[in-house]
Coordinates of C-alpha atoms and ligand atoms in Angstrom, one line a residue:
X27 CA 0.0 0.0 0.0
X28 CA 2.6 2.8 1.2
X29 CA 4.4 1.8 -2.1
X30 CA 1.4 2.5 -4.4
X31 CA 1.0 6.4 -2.2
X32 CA 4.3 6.5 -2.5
X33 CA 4.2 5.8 -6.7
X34 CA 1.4 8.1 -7.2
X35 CA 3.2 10.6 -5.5
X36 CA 6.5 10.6 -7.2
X37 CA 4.1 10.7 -10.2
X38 CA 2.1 13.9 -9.3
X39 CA 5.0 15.2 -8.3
X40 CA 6.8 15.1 -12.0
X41 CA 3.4 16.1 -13.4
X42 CA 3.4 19.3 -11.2
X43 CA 6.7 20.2 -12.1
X44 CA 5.9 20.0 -15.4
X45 CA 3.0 21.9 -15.6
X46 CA 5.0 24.6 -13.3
X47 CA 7.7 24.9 -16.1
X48 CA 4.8 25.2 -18.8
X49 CA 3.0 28.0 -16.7
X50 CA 5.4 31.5 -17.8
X51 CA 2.6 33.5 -16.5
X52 CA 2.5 34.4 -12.6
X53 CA -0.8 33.8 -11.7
X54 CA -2.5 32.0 -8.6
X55 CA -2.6 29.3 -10.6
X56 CA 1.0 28.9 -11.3
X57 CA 1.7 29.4 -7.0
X58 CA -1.4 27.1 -6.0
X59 CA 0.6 24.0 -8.0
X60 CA 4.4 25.4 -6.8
X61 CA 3.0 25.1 -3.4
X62 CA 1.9 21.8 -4.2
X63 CA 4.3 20.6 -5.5
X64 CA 6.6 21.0 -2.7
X65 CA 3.7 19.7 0.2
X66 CA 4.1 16.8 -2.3
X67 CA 7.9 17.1 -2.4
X68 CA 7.6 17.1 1.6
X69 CA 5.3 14.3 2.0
X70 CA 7.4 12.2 0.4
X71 CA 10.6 12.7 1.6
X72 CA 8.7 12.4 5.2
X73 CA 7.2 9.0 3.7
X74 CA 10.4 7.8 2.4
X75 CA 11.9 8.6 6.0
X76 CA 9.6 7.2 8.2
X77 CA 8.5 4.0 6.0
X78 CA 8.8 1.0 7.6
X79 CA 10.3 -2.6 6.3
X80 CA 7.8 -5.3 6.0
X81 CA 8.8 -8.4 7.5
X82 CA 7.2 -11.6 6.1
X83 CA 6.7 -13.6 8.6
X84 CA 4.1 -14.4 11.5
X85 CA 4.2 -13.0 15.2
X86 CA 3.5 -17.0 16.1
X87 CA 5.7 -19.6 14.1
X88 CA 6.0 -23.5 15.4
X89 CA 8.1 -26.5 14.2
X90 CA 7.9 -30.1 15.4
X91 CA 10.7 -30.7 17.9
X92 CA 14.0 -32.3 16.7
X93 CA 12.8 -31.8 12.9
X94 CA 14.7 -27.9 12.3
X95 CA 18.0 -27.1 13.4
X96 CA 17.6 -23.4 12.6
X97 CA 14.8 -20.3 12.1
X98 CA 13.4 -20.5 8.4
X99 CA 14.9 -17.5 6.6
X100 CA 12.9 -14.4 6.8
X101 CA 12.2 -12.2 4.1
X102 CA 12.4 -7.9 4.8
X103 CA 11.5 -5.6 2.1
X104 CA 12.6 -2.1 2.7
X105 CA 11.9 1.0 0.1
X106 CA 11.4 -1.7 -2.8
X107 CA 14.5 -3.4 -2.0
X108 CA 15.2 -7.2 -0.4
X109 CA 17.1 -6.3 2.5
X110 CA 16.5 -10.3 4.0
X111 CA 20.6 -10.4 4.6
X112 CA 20.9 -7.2 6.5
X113 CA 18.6 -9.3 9.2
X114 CA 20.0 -9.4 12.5
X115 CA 18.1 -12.2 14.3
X116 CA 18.5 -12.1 18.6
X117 CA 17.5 -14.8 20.7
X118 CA 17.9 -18.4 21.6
X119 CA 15.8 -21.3 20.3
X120 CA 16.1 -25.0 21.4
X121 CA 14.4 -26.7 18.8
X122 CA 15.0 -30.2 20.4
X123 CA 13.3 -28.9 23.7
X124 CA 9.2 -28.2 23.3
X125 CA 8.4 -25.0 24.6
X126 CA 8.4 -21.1 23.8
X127 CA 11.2 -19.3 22.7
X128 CA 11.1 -15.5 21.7
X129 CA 13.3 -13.9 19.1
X130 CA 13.5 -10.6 17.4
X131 CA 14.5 -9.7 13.6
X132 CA 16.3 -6.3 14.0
X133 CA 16.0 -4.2 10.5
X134 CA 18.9 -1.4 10.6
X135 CA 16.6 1.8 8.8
X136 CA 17.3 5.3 8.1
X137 CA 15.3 5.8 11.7
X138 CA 17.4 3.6 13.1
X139 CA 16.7 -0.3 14.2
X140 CA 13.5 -1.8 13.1
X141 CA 12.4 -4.7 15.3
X142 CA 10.1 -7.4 14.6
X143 CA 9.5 -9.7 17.8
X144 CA 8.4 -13.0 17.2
X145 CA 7.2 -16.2 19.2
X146 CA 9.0 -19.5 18.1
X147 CA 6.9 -22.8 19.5
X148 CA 8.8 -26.0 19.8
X149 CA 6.0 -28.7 19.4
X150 CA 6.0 -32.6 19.9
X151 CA 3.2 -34.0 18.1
X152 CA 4.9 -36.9 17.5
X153 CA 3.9 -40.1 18.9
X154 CA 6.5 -42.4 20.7
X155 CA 7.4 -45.8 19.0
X156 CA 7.0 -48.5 20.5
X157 CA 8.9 -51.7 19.0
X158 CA 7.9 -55.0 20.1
X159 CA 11.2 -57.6 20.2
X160 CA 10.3 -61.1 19.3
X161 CA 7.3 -62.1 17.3
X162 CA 4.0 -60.0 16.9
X163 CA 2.1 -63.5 17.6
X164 CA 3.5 -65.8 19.9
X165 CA 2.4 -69.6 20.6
X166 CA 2.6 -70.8 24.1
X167 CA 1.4 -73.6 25.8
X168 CA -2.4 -72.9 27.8
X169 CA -0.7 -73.4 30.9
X170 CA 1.9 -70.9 31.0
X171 CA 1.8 -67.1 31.7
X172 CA 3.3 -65.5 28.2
X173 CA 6.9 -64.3 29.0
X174 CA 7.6 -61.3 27.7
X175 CA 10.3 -60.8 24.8
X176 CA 10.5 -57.1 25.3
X177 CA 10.3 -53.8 23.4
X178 CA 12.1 -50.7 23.0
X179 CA 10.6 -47.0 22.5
X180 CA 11.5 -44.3 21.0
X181 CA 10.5 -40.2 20.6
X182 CA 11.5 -37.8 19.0
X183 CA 11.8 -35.6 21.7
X184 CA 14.3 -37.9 23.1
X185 CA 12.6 -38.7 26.2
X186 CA 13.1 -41.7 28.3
X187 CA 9.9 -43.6 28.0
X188 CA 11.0 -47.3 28.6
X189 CA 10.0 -47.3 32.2
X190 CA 6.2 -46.1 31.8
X191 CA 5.0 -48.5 29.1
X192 CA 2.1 -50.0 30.6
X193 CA 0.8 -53.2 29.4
X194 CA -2.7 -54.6 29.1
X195 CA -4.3 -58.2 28.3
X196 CA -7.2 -58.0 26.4
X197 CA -9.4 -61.9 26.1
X198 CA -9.9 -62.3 22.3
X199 CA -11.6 -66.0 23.3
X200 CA -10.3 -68.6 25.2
X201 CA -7.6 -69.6 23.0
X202 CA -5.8 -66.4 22.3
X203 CA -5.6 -62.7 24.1
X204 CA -4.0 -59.8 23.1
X205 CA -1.3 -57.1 25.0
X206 CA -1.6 -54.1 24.4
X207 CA 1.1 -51.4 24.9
X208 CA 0.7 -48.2 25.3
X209 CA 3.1 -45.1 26.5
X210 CA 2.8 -41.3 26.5
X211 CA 5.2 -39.0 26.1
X212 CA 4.9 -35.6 28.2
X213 CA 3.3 -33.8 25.4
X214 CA 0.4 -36.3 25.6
X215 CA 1.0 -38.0 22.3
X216 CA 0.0 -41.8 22.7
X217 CA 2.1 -44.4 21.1
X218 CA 0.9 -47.8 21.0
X219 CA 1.5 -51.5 19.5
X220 CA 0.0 -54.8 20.5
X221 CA 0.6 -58.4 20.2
X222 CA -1.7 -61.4 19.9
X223 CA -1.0 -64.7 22.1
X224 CA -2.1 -67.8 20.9
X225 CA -2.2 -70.6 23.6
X226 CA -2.1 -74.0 22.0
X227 CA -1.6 -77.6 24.2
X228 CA 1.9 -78.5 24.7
X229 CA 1.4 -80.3 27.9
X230 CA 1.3 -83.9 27.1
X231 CA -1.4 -86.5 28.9
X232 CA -1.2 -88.0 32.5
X233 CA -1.1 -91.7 32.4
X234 CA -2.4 -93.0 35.9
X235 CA -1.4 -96.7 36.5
X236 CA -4.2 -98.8 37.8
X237 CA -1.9 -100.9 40.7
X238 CA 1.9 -100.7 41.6
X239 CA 4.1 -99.6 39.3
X240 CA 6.3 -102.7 40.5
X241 CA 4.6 -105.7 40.0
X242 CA 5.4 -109.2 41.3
X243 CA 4.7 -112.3 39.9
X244 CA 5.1 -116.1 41.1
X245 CA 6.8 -118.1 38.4
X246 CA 4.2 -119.9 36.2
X247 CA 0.9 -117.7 38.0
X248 CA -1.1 -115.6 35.3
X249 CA 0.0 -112.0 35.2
X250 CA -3.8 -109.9 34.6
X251 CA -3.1 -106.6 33.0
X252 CA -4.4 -104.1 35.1
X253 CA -4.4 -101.0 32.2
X254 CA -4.3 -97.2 32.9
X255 CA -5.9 -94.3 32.8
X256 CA -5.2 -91.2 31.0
X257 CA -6.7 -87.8 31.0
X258 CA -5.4 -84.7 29.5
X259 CA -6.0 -80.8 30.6
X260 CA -7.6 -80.0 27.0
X261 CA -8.9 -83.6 25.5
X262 CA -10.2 -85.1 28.5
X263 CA -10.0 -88.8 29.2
X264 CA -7.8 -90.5 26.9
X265 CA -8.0 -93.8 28.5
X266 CA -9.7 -95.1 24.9
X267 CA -6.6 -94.2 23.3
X268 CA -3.8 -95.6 24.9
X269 CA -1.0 -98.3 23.7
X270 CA 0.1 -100.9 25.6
X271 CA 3.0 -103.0 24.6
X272 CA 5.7 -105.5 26.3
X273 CA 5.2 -108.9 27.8
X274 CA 5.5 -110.5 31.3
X275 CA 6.5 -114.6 30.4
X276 CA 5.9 -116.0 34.1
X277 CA 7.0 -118.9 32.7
X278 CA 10.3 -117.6 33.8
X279 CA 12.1 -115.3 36.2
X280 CA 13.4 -112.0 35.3
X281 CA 12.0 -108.7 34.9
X282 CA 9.7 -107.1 32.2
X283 CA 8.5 -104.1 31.0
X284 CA 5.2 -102.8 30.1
X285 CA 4.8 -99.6 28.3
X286 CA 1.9 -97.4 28.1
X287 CA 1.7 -94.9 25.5
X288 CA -0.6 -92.1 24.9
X289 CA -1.2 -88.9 22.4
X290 CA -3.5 -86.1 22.9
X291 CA -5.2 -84.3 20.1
X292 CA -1.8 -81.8 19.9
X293 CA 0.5 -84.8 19.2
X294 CA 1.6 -84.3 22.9
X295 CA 3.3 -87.6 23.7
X296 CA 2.8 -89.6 27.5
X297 CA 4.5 -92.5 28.4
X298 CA 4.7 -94.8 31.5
X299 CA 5.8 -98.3 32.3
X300 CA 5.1 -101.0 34.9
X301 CA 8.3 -103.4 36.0
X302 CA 6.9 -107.1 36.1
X303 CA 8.9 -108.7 38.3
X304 CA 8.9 -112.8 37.7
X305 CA 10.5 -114.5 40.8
X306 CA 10.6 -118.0 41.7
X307 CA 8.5 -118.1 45.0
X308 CA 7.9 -122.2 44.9
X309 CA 11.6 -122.4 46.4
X310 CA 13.1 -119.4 48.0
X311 CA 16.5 -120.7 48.0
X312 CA 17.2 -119.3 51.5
X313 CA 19.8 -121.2 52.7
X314 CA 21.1 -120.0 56.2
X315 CA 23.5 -123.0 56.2
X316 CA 27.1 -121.1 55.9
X317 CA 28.9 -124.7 56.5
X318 CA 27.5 -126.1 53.3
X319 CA 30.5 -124.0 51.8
X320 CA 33.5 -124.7 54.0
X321 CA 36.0 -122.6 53.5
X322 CA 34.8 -120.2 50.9
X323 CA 35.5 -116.5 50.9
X324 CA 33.5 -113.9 49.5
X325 CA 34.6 -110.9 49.3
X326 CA 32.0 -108.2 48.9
X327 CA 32.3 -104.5 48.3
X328 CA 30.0 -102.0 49.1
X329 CA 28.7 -98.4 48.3
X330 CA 30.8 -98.4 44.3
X331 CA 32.1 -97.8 42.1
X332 CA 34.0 -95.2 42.7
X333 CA 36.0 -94.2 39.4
X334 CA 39.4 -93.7 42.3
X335 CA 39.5 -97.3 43.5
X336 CA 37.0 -99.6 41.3
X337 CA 39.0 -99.9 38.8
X338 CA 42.0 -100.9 40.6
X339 CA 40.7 -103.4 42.7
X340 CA 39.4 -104.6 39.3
X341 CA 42.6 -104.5 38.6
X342 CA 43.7 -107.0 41.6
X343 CA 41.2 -109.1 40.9
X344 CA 42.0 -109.8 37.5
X345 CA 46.0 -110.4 38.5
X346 CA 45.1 -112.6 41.2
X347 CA 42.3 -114.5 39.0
X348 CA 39.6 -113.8 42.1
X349 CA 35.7 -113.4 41.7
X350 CA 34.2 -110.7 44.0
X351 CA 31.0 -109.4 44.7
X352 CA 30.0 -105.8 44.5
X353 CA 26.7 -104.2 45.8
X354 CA 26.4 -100.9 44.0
X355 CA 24.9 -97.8 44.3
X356 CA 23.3 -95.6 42.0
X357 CA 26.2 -94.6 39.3
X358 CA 27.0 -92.0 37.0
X359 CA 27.3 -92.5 33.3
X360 CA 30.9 -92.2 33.4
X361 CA 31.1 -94.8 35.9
X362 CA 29.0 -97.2 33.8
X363 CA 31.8 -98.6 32.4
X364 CA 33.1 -99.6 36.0
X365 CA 29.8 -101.6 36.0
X366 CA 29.6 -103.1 32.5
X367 CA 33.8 -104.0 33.6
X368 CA 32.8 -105.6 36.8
X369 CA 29.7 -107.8 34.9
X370 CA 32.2 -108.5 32.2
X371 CA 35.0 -109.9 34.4
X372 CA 33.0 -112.4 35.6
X373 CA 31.8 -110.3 39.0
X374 CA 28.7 -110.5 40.6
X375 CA 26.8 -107.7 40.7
X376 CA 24.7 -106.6 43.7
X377 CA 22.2 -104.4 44.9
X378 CA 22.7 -102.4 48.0
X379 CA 20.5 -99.3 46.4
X380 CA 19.7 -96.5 44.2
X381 CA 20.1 -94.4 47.4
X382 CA 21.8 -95.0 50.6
X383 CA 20.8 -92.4 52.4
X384 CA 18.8 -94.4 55.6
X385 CA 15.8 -91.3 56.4
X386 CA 14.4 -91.6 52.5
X387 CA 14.7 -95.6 52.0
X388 CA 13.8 -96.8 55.0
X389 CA 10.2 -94.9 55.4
X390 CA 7.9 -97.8 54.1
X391 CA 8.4 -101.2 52.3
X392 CA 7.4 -99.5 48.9
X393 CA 10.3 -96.6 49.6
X394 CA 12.8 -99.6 49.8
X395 CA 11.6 -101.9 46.9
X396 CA 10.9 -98.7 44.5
X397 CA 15.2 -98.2 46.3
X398 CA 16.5 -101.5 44.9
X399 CA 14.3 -101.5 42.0
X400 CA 15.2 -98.7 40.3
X401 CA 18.8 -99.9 40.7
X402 CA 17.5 -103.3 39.7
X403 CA 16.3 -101.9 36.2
X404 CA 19.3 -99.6 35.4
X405 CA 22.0 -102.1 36.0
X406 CA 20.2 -104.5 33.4
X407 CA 20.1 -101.4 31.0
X408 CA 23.7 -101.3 31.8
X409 CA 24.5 -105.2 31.6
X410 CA 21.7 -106.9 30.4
X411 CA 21.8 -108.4 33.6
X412 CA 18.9 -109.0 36.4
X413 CA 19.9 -108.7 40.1
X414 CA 18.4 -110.4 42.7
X415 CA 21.1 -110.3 45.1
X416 CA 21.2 -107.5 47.9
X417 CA 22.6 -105.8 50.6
X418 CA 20.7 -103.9 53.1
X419 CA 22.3 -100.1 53.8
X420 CA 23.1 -100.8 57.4
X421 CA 22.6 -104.7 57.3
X422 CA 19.6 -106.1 58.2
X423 CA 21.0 -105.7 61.9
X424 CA 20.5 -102.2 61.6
X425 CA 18.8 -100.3 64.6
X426 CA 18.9 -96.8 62.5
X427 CA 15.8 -97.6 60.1
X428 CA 13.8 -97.3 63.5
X429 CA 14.1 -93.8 63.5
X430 CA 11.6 -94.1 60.3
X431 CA 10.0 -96.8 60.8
X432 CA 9.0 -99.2 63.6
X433 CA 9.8 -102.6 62.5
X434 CA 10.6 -102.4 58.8
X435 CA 13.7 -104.4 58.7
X436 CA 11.2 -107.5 59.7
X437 CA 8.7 -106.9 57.0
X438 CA 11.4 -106.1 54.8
X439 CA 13.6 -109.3 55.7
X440 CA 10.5 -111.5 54.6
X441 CA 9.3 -109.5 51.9
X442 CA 12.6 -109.1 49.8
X443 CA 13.1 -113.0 49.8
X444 CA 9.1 -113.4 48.9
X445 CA 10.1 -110.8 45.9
X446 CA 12.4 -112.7 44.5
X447 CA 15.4 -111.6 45.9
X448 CA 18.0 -112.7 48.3
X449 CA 20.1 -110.6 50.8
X450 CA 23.7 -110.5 52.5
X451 CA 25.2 -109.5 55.6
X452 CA 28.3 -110.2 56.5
X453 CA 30.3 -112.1 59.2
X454 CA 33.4 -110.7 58.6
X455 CA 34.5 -107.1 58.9
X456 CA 37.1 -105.1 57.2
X457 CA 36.1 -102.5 59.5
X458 CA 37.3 -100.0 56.4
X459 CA 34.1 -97.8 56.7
X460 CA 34.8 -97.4 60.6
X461 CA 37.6 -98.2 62.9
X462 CA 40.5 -99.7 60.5
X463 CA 42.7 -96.6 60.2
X464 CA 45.5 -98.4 58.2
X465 CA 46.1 -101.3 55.1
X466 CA 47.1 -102.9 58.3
X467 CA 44.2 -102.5 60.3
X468 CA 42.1 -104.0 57.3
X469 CA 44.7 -106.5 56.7
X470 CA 44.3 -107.6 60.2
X471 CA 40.5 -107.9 60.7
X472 CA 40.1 -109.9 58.1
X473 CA 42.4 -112.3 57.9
X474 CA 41.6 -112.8 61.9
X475 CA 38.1 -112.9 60.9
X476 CA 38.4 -115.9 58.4
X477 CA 37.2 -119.3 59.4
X478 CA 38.0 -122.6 57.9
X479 CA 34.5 -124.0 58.6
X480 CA 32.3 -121.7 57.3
X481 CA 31.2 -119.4 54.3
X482 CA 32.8 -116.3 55.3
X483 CA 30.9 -112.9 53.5
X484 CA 33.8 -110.1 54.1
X485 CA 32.2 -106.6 54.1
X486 CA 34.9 -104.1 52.3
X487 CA 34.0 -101.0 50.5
X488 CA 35.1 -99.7 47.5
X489 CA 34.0 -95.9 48.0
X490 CA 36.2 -93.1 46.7
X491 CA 39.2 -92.8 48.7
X492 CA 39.5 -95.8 50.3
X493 CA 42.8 -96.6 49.8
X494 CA 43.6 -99.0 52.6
X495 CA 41.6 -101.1 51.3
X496 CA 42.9 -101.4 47.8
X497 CA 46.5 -101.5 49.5
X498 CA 45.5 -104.7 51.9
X499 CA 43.6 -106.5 49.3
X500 CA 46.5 -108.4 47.5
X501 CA 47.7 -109.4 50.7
X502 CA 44.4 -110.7 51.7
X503 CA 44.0 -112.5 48.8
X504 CA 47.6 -114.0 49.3
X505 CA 46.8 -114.8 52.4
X506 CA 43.7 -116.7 51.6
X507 CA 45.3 -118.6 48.8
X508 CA 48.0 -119.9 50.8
X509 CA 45.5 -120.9 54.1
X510 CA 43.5 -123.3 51.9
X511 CA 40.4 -121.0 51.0
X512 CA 38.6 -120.4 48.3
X513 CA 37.5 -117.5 46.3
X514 CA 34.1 -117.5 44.7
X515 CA 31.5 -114.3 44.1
X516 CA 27.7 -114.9 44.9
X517 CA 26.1 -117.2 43.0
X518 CA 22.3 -119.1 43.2
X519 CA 24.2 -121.4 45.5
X520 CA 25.4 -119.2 47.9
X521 CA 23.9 -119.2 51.2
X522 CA 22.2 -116.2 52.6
X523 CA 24.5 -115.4 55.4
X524 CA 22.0 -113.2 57.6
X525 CA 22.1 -111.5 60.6
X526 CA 19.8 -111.0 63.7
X527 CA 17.0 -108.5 62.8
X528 CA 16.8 -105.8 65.6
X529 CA 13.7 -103.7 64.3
Ligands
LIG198 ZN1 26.8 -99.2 52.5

């Protein structure tokens, strides 16, 4: 606008002048346009002074936080002319922090410094992200709680946001729900992302055994298949659908396996056996007699193998062309070839337990014959071989089992040998597990101990460690060898050598 007054006037101006240099005459005329012409003259140097610069740009500008590093450049037109670069701009803006900055453009004019204040708005309008780590739909099994794989957030205003993300479980149906995350940064922008969990069956049926899971047979009586039961958490009862396979032949001792097998719907696999145990109960060959083998010696060693001293009384053995016993323990699978060694060289393998430890075996009958069954069926993985020879943790003397309970070692005396199996004591002590403190003191209590008109059962050990032992037992064996005994490992004709039962 002031530049159109201002264009009219330079006009008039040149018109008056004009017309004053064409007027030769003085009349009123002539003075009426003079004076004019210099009001006109005056106004527009006074307009030319006192204009203004216009500066294009608004009082209120805003950018999105993080997104501008500086002010847009802004345009000044003074007296026709750009004068944009003559700008001076004062004033600080953060543009990665929201909030309201002011700045001033300063125009230099003939009047002196124009100034144009403005206010600069850092806005967030910018939602956070949140990223979701792992899958967007995850499977997991009905019964577990959906563990979650994380997620990471960012803003652009560069806030921290990981801590506040809240996160919601939404029921699509019973098979699947949803989380939903959500965050908000402080400028009230939402972000949001969700995930869907699908819960399939992964949990495999329960197969319920109806009777023990040990069962014993008389040679040549009928063994009835009891079956199972199985149910599972989705399907229901899947009793209809389960396999049964293996054998019991009670037309001879040993033990057999039956296997129950079951899917669910899901392909989820059960499985569960039953030990058939097929002992000869016409003729428990208990025979308490220890003279009907004058002069034999059976060494025994308890609580192996040990992978420190097994081998080397395997070792002794072999040199000396002697047959031992030895009443294991539950084993390692390193130490399985200590077993498979002892089996192969002609030794006798016994039971004494899966456990030893007195409190858990000897709480009922069951806790000991699930004890020396379990040891029963691995050592036949292991060999091939079926056990029915054992030793009693403690001996059947013991007094500790009646800290668990009252009487067991009578039941259990009977009901071993009515299962099939036949147990040892000892009559003579190494005393390596207690007082022998030297080879010596081994050597000694044994050889003292030996009797030329009896079976004699020697207790040793062959537990980690137990050196003195392993140093005393080529003597022994010496000594043996040149007294007139005999050196035989338990066999179906060795007699049960037994001692009194005190609980
Ligand atoms: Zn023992």
């Amino acid at each position: 606008m002031l530049y159109l007054v201002e264009t009219i006037l330079y006009v008039s101006i040149m018109i008056a002048l004009i017309i004053v240099y064409k007027i030769k005459k003085f009349n009123w005329a002539k003075i009426g346009m003079l004076v004019a012409s210099i009001i006109f003259v005056l106004a527009i140097a006074i307009t030319f002074v006192v204009e203004k610069p216009i500066v294009q740009t608004k009082d209120n500008i805003s950018y999105e936080v993080g997104v501008n590093e500086k002010l847009d450049q802004v345009i000044v037109k003074y007296h026709f002319m750009d004068v944009s670069d003559k700008v001076k701009t004062e004033g600080e803006v953060n543009f990665n922090k929201v909030g309201n900055y002011k700045v001033k453009y300063i125009v230099p004019t003939i009047l002196g410094n124009y100034t144009k204040e403005q206010t600069v708005e850092i806005v967030d309008t910018t939602a956070p992200i949140i990223t979701l780590t792992g899958n967007e739909t995850e499977e997991i099994s009905y019964n577990q709680e959906y563990k979650e794989a994380g997620y990471t957030v960012t803003d652009n205003s560069n806030e921290d946001l990981q801590e506040t993300v809240t996160v919601t479980k939404e029921e699509v149906s019973n098979t699947e729900y949803k989380l939903i995350y959500t965050v908000e940064d402080s400028s009230h922008n939402i972000g949001y992302a969700e995930r869907t969990v699908k819960l399939i069956d992964k949990v495999a049926p329960t197969i319920k055994l109806k009777g023990g899971s040990t069962v014993y047979i008389k040679l040549n009586e009928k063994y009835t298949e009891q079956g199972a039961t199985a149910t599972d958490e989705i399907d229901g009862d899947l009793t209809d659908k389960i396999q049964t396979s293996g054998k019991a032949d009670t037309s001879k001792s040993g033990s057999y396996t039956i296997t129950y097998t079951v899917k669910d719907n899901s392909e989820n696999e059960a499985k569960k056996t039953r030990t058939v145990v097929v002992y000869d109960g016409s003729k428990p060959s208990v025979n308490t007699n220890a003279g009907s083998e004058k002069g034999v010696i059976y060494l025994t060693f308890d609580d192996g193998p040990s992978s420190s001293i097994t081998p080397k009384i395997l070792d002794i053995l072999k040199a000396k062309g002697v047959k031992a016993t030895f009443f294991i323990l539950n084993y390692s699978s390193t130490n399985e070839k200590l077993v498979k060694r002892e089996f192969d060289e002609g030794h006798t393998i016994g039971i004494h337990g899966y456990s030893h430890e007195y409190k858990a075996i000897y709480q009922s009958v069951d806790t000991y014959m699930q004890n020396i069954t379990k040891l029963q069926e691995k050592i036949k993985k292991t060999t091939g071989y079926t056990s029915i020879y054992t030793r009693f943790p403690g001996g059947s003397s013991n007094t500790v089992s009646r800290n668990y309970c009252k009487g067991i070692m009578t039941v259990l005396t009977k009901e071993v040998v009515a299962r099939g199996f036949k147990y040892f004591d000892w009559n003579v002590s190494s005393g390596d597990a207690g007082g022998a403190k030297t080879s010596q003191d081994v050597y000694n209590n044994v050889t003292k101990g030996l009797k030329h008109n009896r079976a004699n059962m020697v207790l040793m050990h062959d537990f980690s460690g137990n050196t003195k032992t392993l140093n005393a037992l080529s003597d022994i064996i010496d000594y043996g060898l040149k007294n007139g005994y005999t050196f035989s490992s338990i066999n179906s004709s060795t007699p049960m050598i037994t001692h009194g039962v005190n609980n």
